[in-house]
mmCIF file of C-alpha atoms in Angstrom:
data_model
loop_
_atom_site.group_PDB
_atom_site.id
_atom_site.type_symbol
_atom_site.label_atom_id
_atom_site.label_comp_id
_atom_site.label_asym_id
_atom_site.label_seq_id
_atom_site.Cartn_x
_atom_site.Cartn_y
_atom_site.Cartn_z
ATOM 1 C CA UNK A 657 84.449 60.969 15.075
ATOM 2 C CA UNK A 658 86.814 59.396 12.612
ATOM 3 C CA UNK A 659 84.308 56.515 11.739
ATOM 4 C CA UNK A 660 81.769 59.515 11.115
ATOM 5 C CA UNK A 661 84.565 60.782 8.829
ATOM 6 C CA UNK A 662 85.399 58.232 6.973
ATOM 7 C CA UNK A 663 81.996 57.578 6.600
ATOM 8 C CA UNK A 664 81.164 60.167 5.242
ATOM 9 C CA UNK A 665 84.358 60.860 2.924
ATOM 10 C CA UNK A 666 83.018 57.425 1.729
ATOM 11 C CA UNK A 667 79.695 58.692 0.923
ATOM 12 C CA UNK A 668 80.729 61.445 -0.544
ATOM 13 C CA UNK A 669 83.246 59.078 -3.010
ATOM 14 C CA UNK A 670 80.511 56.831 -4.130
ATOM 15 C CA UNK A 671 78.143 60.028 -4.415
ATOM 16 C CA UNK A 672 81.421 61.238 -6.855
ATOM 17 C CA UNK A 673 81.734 58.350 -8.739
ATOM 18 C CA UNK A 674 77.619 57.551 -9.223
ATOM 19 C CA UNK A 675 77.471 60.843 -10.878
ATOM 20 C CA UNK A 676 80.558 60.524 -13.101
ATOM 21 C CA UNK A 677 78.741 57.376 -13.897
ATOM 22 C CA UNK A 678 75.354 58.853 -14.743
ATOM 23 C CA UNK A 679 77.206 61.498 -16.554
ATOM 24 C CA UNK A 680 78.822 59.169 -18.355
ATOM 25 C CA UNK A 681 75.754 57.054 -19.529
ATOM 26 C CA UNK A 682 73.618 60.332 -19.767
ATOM 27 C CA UNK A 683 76.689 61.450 -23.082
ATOM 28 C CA UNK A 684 76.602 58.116 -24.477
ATOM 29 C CA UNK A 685 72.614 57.375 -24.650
ATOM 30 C CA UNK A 686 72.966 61.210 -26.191
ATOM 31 C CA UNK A 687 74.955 59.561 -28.944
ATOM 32 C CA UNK A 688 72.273 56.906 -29.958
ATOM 33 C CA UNK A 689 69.397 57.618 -31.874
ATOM 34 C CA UNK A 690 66.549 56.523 -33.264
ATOM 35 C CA UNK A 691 65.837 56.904 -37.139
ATOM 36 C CA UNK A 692 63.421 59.918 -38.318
ATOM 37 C CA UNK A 693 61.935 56.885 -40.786
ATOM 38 C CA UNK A 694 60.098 53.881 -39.423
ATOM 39 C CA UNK A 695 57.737 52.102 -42.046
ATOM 40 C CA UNK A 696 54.675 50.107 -41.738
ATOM 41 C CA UNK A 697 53.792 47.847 -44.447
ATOM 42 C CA UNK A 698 50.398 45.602 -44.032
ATOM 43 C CA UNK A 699 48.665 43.360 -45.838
ATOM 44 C CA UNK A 700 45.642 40.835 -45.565
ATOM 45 C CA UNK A 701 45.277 37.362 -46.420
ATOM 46 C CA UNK A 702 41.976 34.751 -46.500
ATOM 47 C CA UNK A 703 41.935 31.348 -45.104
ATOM 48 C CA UNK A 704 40.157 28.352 -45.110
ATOM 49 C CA UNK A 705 36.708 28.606 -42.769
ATOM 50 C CA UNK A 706 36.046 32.175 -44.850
ATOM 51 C CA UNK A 707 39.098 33.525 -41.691
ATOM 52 C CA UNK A 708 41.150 36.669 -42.545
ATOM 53 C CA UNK A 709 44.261 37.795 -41.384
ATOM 54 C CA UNK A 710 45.939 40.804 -41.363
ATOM 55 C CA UNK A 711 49.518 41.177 -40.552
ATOM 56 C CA UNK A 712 51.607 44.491 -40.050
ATOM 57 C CA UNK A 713 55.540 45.010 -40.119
ATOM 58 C CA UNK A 714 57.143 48.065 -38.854
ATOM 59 C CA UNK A 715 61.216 48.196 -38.737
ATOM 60 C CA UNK A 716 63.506 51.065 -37.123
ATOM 61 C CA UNK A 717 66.707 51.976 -37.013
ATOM 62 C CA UNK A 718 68.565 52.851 -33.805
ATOM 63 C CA UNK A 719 72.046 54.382 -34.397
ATOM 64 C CA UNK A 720 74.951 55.688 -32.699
ATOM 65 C CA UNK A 721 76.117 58.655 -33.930
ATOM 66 C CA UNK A 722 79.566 58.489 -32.636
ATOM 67 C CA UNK A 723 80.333 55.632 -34.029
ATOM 68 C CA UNK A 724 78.792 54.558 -36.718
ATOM 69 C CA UNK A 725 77.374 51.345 -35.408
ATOM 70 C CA UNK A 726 73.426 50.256 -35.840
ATOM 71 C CA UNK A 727 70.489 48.568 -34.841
ATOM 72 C CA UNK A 728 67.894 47.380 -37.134
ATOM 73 C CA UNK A 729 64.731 46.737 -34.968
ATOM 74 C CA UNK A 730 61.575 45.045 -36.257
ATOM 75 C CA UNK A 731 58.231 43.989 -35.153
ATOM 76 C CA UNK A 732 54.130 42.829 -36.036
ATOM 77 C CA UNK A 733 50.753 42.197 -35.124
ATOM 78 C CA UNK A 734 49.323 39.486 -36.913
ATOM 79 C CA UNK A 735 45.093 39.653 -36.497
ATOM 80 C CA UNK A 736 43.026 37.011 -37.519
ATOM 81 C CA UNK A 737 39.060 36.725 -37.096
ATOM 82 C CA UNK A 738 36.026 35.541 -38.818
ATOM 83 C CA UNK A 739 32.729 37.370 -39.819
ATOM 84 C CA UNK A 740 31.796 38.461 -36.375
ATOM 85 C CA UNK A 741 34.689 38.174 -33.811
ATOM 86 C CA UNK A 742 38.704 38.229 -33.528
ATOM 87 C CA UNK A 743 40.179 34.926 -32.910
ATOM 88 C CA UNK A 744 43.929 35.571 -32.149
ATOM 89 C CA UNK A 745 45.849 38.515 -31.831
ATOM 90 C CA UNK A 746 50.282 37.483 -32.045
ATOM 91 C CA UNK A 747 52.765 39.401 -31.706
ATOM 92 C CA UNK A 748 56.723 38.609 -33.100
ATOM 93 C CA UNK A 749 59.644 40.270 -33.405
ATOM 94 C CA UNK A 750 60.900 43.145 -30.734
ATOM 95 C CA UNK A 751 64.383 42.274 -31.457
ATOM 96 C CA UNK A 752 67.588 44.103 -33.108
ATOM 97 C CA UNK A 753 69.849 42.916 -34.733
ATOM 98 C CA UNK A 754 73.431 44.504 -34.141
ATOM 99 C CA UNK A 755 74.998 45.535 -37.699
ATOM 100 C CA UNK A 756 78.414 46.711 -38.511
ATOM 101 C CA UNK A 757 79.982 50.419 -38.211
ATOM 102 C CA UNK A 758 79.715 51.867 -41.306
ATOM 103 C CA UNK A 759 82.812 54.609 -41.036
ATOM 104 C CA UNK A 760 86.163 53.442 -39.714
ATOM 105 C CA UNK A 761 86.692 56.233 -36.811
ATOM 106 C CA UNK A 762 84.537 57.967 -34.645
ATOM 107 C CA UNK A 763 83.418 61.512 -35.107
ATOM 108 C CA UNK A 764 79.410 62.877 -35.181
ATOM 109 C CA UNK A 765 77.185 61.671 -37.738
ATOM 110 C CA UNK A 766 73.210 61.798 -38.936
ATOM 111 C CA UNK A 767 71.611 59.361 -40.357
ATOM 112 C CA UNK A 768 68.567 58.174 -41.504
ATOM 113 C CA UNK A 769 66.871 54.717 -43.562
ATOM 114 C CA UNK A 770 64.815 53.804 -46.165
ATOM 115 C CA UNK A 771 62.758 50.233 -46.256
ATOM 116 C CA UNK A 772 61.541 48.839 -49.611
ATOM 117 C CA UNK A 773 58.150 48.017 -50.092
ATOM 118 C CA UNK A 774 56.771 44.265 -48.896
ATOM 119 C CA UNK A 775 57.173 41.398 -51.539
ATOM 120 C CA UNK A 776 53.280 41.838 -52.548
ATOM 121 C CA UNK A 777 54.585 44.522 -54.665
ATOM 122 C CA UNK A 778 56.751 45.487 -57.503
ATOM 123 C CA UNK A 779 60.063 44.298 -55.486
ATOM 124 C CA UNK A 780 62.192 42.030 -57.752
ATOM 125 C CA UNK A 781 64.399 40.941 -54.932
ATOM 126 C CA UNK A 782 62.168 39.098 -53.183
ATOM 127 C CA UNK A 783 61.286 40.322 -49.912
ATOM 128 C CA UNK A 784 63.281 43.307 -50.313
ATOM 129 C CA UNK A 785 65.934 45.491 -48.247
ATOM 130 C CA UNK A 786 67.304 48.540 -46.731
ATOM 131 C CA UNK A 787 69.253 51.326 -47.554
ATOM 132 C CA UNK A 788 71.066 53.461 -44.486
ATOM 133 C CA UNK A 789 72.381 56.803 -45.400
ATOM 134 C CA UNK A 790 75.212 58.431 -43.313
ATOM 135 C CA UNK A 791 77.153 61.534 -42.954
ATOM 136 C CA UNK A 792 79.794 62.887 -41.106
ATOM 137 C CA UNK A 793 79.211 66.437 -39.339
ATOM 138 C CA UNK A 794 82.564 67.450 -38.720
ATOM 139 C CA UNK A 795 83.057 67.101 -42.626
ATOM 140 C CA UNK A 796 82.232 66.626 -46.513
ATOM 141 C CA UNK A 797 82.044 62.629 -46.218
ATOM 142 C CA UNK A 798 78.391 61.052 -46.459
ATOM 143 C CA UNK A 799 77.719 57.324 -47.327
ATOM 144 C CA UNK A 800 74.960 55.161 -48.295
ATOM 145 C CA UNK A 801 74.681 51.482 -47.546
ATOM 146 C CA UNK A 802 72.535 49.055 -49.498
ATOM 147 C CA UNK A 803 71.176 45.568 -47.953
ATOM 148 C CA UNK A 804 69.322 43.555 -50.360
ATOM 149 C CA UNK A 805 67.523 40.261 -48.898
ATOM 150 C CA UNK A 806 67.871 37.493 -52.103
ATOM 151 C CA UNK A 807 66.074 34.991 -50.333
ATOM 152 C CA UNK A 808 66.336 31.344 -50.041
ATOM 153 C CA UNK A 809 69.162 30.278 -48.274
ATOM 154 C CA UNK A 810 71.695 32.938 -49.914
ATOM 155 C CA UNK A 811 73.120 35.671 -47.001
ATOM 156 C CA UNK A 812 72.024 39.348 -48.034
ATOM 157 C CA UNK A 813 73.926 41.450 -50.052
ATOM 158 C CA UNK A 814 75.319 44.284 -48.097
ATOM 159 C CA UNK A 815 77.202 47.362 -50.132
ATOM 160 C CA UNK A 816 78.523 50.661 -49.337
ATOM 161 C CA UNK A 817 78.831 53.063 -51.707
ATOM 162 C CA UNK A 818 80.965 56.753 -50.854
ATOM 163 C CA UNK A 819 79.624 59.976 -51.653
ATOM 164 C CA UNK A 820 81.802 62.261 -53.753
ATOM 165 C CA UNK A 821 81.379 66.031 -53.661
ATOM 166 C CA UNK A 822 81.749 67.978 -57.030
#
């Protein structure tokens, strides 16, 4: 009867502990989420052999809103075919990259981003950037941060700038 007991009080522990677990996870994953503001920019290209391609980027931002930390996410479909049939479909991407928190101490934010427009248009910073907006819900503080991609071999340019409230 006492290995029945203990077997059970046992149970019962891990039974405890997997739901204080699952509770846990289920409040964090209730802190991340995922940007109201995904783009898709495509464009199409011509190759030798009278080929075309078309190519599609989307991005999106995944972000937890405890603490401020991010995810920018990106992926595309590259399609390229002749007159009559498709030769090659690709996929790349499906990975995010981890970026900094953008306020000091945790508290409950919203968020949201803003792409620029591919480099086949007006953007004079080559391929462009990104622009995450933040702000705090338990009080008057909002911020925006600017990434700008220069190109070439030079690291992006990555600015906050602080909201003030008049």
């Amino acid at each position: 009867m006492s290995v029945l007991f203990r077997t059970l009080s046992l149970t019962a522990g891990m039974a405890a502990a997997a739901m204080s677990l699952s509770i846990s996870v289920a409040a964090a994953a209730d802190d991340i989420k995922l940007s109201s503001n995904q783009r898709i920019s495509c464009g199409r290209g011509l190759m030798a052999g009278k080929l075309q391609t078309s190519t599609c980027r989307s991005y999106a931002y995944i972000f937890n809103s405890k603490t401020t930390e991010y995810y920018r996410c990106a992926a595309s479909v590259t399609v390229t075919k002749d007159n009559k049939d498709f030769i090659q479909i690709q996929t790349e991407g499906g990975a995010c990259q981890k970026r900094e928190r953008l306020f000091p101490s945790d508290s409950s934010y919203s968020f949201d981003a803003a792409e620029t427009e591919g480099p086949n248009t007006n953007s004079f910073f080559g391929p462009g950037g990104f622009v995450i907006w933040v702000s705090d819900n338990t009080k008057l503080a909002a911020k925006a941060c600017f990434s700008i991609a220069i190109g070439g071999n030079q690291p992006d340019v990555q600015r906050c700038v602080d909201m003030k409230f008049e």
